[in-house]
mmCIF file of C-alpha atoms in Angstrom:
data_model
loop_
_atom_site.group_PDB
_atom_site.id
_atom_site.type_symbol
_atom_site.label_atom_id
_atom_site.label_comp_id
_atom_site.label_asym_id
_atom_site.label_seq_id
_atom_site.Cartn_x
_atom_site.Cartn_y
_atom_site.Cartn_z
ATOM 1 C CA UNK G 1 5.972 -11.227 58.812
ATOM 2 C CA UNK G 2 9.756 -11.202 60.018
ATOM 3 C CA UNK G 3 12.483 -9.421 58.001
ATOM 4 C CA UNK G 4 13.437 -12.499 56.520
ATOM 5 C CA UNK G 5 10.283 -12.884 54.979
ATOM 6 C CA UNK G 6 9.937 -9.433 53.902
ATOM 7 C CA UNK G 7 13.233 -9.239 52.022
ATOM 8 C CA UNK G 8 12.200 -13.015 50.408
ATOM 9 C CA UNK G 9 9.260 -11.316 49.243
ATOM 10 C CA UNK G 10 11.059 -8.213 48.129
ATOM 11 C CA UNK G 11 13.503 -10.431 46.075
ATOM 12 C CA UNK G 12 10.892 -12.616 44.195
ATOM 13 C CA UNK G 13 9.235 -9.481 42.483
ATOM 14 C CA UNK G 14 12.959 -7.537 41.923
ATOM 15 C CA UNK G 15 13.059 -11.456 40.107
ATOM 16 C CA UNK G 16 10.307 -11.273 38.167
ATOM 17 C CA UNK G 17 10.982 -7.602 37.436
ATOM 18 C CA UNK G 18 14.025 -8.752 35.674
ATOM 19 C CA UNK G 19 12.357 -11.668 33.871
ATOM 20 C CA UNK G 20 10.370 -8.922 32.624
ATOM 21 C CA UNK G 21 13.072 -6.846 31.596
ATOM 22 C CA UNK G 22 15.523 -9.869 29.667
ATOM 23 C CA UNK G 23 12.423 -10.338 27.723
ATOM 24 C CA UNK G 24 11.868 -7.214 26.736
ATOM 25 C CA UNK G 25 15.307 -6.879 25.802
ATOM 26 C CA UNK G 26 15.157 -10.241 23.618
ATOM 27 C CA UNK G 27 12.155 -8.646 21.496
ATOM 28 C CA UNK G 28 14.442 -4.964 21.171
ATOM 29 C CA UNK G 29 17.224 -7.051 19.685
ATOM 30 C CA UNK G 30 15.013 -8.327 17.519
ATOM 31 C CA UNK G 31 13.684 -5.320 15.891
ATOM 32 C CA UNK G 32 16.947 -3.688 16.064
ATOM 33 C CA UNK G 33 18.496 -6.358 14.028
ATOM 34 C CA UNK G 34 15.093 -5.562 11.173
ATOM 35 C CA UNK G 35 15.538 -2.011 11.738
ATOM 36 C CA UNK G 36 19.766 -2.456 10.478
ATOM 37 C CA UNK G 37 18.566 -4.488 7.784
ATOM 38 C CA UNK G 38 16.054 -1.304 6.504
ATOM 39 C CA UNK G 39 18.605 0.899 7.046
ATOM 40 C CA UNK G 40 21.154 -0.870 5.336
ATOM 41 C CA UNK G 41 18.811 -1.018 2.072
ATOM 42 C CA UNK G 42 17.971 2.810 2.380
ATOM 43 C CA UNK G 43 21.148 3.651 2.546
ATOM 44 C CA UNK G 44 21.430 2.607 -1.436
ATOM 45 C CA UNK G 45 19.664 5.816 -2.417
ATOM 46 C CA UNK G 46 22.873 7.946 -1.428
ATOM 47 C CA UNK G 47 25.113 6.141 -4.461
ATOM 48 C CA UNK G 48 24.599 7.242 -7.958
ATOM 49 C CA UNK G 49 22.382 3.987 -8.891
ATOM 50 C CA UNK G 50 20.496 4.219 -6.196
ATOM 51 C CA UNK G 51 18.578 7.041 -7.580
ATOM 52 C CA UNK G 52 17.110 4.749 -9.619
ATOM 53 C CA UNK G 53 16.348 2.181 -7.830
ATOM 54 C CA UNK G 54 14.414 3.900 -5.242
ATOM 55 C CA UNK G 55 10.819 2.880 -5.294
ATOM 56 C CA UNK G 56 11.932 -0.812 -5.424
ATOM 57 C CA UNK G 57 14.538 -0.437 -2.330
ATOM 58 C CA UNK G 58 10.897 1.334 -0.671
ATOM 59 C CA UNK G 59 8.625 -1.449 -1.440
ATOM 60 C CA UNK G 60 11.351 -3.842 -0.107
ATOM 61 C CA UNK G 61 11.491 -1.665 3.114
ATOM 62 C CA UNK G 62 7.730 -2.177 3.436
ATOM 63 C CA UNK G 63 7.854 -5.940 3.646
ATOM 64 C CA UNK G 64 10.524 -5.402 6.168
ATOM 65 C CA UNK G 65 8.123 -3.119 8.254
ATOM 66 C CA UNK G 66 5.607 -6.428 7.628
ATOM 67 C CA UNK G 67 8.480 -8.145 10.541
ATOM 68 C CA UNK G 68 8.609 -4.682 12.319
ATOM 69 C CA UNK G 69 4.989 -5.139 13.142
ATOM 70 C CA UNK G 70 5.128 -8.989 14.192
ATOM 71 C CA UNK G 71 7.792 -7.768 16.028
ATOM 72 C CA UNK G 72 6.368 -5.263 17.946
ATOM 73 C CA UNK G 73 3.395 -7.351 18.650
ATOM 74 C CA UNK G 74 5.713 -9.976 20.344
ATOM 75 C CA UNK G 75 7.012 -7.179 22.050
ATOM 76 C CA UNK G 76 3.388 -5.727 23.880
ATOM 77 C CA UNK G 77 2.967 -9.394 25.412
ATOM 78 C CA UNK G 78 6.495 -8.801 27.444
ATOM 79 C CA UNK G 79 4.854 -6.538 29.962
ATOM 80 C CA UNK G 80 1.835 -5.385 32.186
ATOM 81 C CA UNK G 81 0.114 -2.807 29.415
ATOM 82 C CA UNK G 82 -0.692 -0.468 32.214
ATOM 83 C CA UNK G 83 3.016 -0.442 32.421
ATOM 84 C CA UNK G 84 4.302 1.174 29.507
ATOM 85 C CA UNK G 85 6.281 4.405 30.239
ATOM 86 C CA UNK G 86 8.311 2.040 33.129
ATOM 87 C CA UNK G 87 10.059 -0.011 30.324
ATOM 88 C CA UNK G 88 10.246 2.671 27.822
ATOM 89 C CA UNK G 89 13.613 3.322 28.309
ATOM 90 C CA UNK G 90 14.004 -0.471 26.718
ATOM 91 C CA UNK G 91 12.768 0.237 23.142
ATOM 92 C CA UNK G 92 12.987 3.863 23.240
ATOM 93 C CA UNK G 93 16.146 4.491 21.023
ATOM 94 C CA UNK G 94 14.780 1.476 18.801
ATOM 95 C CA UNK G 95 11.367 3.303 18.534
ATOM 96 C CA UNK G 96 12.993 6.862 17.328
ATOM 97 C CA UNK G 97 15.133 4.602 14.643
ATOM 98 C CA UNK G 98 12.364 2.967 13.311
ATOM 99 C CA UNK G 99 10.307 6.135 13.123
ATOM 100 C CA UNK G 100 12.939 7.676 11.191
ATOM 101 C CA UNK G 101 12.903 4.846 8.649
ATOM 102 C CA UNK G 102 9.265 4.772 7.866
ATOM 103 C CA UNK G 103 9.064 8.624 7.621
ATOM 104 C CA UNK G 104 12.257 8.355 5.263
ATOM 105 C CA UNK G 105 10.643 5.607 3.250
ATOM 106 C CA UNK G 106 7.070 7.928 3.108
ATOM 107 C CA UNK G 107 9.844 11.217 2.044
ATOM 108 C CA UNK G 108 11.285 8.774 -0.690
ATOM 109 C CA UNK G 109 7.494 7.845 -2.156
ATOM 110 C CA UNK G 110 6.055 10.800 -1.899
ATOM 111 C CA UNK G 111 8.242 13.711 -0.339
ATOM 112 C CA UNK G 112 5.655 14.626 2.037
ATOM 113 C CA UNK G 113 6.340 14.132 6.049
ATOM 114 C CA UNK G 114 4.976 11.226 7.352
ATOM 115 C CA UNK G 115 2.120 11.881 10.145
ATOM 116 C CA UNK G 116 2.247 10.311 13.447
ATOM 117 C CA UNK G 117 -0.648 8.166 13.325
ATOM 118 C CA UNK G 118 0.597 7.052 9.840
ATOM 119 C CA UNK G 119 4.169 5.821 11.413
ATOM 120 C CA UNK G 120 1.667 4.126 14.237
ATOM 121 C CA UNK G 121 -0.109 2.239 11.521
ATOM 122 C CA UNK G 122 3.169 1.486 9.964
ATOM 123 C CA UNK G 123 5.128 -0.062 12.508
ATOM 124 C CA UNK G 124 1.485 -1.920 13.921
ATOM 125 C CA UNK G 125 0.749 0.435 17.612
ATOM 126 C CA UNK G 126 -1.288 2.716 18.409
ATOM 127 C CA UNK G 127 -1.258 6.570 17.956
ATOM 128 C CA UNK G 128 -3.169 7.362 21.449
ATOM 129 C CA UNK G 129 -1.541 6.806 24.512
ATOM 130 C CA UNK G 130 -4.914 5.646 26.025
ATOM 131 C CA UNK G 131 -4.899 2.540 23.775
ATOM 132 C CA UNK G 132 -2.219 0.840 25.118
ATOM 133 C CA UNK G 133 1.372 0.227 23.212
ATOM 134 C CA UNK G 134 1.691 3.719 21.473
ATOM 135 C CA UNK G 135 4.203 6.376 20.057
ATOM 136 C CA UNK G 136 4.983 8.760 22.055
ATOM 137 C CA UNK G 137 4.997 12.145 20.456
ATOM 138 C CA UNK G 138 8.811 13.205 21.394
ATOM 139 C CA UNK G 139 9.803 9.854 19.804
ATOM 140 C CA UNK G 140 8.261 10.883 16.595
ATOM 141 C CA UNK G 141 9.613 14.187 16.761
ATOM 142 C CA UNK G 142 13.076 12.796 17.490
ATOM 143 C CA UNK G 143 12.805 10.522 14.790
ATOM 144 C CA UNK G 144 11.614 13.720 12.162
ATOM 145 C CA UNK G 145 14.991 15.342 13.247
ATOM 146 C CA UNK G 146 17.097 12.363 11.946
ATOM 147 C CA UNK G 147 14.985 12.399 8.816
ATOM 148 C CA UNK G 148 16.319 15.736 8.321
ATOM 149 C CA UNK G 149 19.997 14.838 8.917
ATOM 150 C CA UNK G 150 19.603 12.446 6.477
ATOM 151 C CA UNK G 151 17.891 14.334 3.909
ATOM 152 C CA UNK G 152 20.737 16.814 3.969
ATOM 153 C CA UNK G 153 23.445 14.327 3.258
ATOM 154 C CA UNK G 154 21.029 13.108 0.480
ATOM 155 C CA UNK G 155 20.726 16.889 -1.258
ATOM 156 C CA UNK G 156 24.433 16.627 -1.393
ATOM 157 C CA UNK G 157 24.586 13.008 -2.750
ATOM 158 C CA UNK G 158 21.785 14.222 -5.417
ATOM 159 C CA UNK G 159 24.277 17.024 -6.890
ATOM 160 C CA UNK G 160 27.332 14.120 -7.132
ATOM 161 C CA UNK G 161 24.721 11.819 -9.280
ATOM 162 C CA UNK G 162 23.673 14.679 -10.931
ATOM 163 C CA UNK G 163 20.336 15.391 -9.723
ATOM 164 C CA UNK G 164 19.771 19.419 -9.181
ATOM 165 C CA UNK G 165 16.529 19.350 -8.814
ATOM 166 C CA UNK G 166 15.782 17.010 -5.922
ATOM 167 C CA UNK G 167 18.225 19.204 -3.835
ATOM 168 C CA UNK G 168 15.711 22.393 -4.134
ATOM 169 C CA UNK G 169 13.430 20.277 -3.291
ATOM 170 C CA UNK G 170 14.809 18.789 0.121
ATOM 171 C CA UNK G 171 15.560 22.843 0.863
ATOM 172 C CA UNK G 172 11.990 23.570 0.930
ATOM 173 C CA UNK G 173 10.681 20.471 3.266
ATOM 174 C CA UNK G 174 13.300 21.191 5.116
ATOM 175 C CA UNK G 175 12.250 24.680 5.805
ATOM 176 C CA UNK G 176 8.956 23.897 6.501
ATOM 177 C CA UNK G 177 10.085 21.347 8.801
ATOM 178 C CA UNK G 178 12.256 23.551 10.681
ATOM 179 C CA UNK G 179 9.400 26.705 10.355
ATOM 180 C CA UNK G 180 7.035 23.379 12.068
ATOM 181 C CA UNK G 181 9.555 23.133 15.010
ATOM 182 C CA UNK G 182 9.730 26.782 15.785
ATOM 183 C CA UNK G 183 6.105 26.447 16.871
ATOM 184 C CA UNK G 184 6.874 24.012 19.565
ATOM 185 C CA UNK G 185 7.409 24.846 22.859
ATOM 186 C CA UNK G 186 10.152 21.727 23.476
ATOM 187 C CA UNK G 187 10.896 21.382 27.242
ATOM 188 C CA UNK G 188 12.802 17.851 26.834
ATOM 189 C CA UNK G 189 16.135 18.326 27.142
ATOM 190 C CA UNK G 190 17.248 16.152 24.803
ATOM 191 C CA UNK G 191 14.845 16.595 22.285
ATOM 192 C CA UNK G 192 16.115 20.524 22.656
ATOM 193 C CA UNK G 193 19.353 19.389 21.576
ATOM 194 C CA UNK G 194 18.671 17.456 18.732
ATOM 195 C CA UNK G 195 16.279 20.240 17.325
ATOM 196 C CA UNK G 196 19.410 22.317 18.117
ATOM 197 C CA UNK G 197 21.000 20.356 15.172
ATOM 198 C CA UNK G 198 18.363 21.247 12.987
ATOM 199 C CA UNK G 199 19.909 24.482 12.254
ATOM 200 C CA UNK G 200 22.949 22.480 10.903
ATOM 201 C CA UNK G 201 20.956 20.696 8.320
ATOM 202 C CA UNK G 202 19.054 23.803 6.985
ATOM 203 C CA UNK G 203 22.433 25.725 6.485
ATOM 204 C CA UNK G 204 24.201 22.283 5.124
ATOM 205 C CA UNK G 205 21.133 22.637 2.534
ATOM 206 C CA UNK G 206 21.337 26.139 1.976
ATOM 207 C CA UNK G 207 24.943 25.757 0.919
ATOM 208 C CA UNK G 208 24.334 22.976 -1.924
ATOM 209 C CA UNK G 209 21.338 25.108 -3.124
ATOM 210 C CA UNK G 210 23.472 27.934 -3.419
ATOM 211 C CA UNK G 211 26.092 25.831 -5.085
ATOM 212 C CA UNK G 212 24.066 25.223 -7.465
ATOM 213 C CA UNK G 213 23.007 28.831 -7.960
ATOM 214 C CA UNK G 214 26.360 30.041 -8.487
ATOM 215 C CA UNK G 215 27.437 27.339 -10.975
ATOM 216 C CA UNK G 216 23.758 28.084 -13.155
ATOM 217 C CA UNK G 217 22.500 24.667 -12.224
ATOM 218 C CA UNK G 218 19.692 26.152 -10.295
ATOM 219 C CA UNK G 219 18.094 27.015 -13.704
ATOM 220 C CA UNK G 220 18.449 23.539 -14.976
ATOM 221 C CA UNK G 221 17.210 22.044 -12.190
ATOM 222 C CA UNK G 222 13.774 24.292 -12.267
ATOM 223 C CA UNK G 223 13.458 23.615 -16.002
ATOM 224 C CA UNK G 224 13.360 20.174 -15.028
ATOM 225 C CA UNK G 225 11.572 19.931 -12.054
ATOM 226 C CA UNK G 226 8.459 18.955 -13.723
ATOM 227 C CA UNK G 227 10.047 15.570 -14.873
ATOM 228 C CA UNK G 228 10.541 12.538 -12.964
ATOM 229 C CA UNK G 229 11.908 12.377 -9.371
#
């Protein structure tokens, strides 16, 4: 083969390599654009009205997740499935987004944190890597530590609508969350530095639930913890 021939060669797969690649990045738009939409509806829970609206703006999330998961299955067909970790630089900010939304949504239900496999099952891939198209466990982490940045602004959004309770609440998951990542033995860089932030949250929390101490709404809240969320 002359040099000609090997370079020809070389540039049909760098060719189909891209062809590869503008797919995938047709299918990322895609679920991008759902996961703005979900975020933009979540985002109602932070105003006053949105309190009580919140188990219809979470069963409207979980239709969107319905496109999340056609989405995603368009999405495996765009590459060799042996393949996976090459492209995952592709939907691997998209991926951490969406986790965050389904493990807010779960929070929102039932203010428990959402299990991996459960966010697998929600966005329609798999939990184990061996299966093909999975999660990968420092995208689920990374998404967890955005949940918490966003429970924190919602504590404080809870004591402007005048809901003392819920912020006592978030304290508490967040604590556990935070006790959860000081078992971890993180050696991703970047997944250092958002758990880094975590720290943040916790004392942003701490603040409103001492807020709330000092002004006597800590009592009220506790008297009426055992009403409605």
């Amino acid at each position: 083969m002359s040099v000609s021939e090997m370079f020809a060669a070389l540039q049909g797969a760098l060719g189909q390599d891209q062809d590869i690649r503008e797919e995938i990045r047709k299918e990322v738009q895609a679920l991008e654009q759902t996961a703005r939409e979900i975020l933009t509806l979540l985002q109602g829970v932070h105003q006053g009205p949105g309190f009580q609206h919140i188990p219809k703006k979470c069963q409207k999330a979980r239709e969107h997740f319905g496109t999340v998961r056609t989405q995603m299955e368009s999405l495996k067909t765009k590459f060799p499935a042996d393949q996976y970790y090459r492209f995952h630089e592709h939907w691997r900010f998209v991926l951490q987004r969406l986790v965050f939304l389904a493990a807010f949504v779960v929070y929102l239900e039932s203010e428990t944190l959402v299990t991996r496999e459960a966010v697998a099952e929600i966005l329609g891939i798999e939990a184990d890597r061996e299966r093909g198209f999975h999660l990968d466990i420092e995208d689920y982490l990374s998404g967890v530590l955005t949940l918490a940045s966003e429970l924190a602004r919602l504590a404080v959004n809870s004591v402007t609508a005048g809901d003392y309770s819920r912020p006592l609440r978030i304290s508490t998951f967040i604590n556990e969350l935070d006790s959860g990542f000081r078992l971890l033995n993180l050696k991703n860089d970047s997944l250092r530095k958002r758990y880094d932030g975590l720290k943040y949250d916790v004392k942003k929390i701490e603040e409103v639930v001492y807020d709330l101490s000092i002004r006597g709404l800590n009592k009220e809240a506790t008297v009426g913890a055992g009403g409605e969320k």
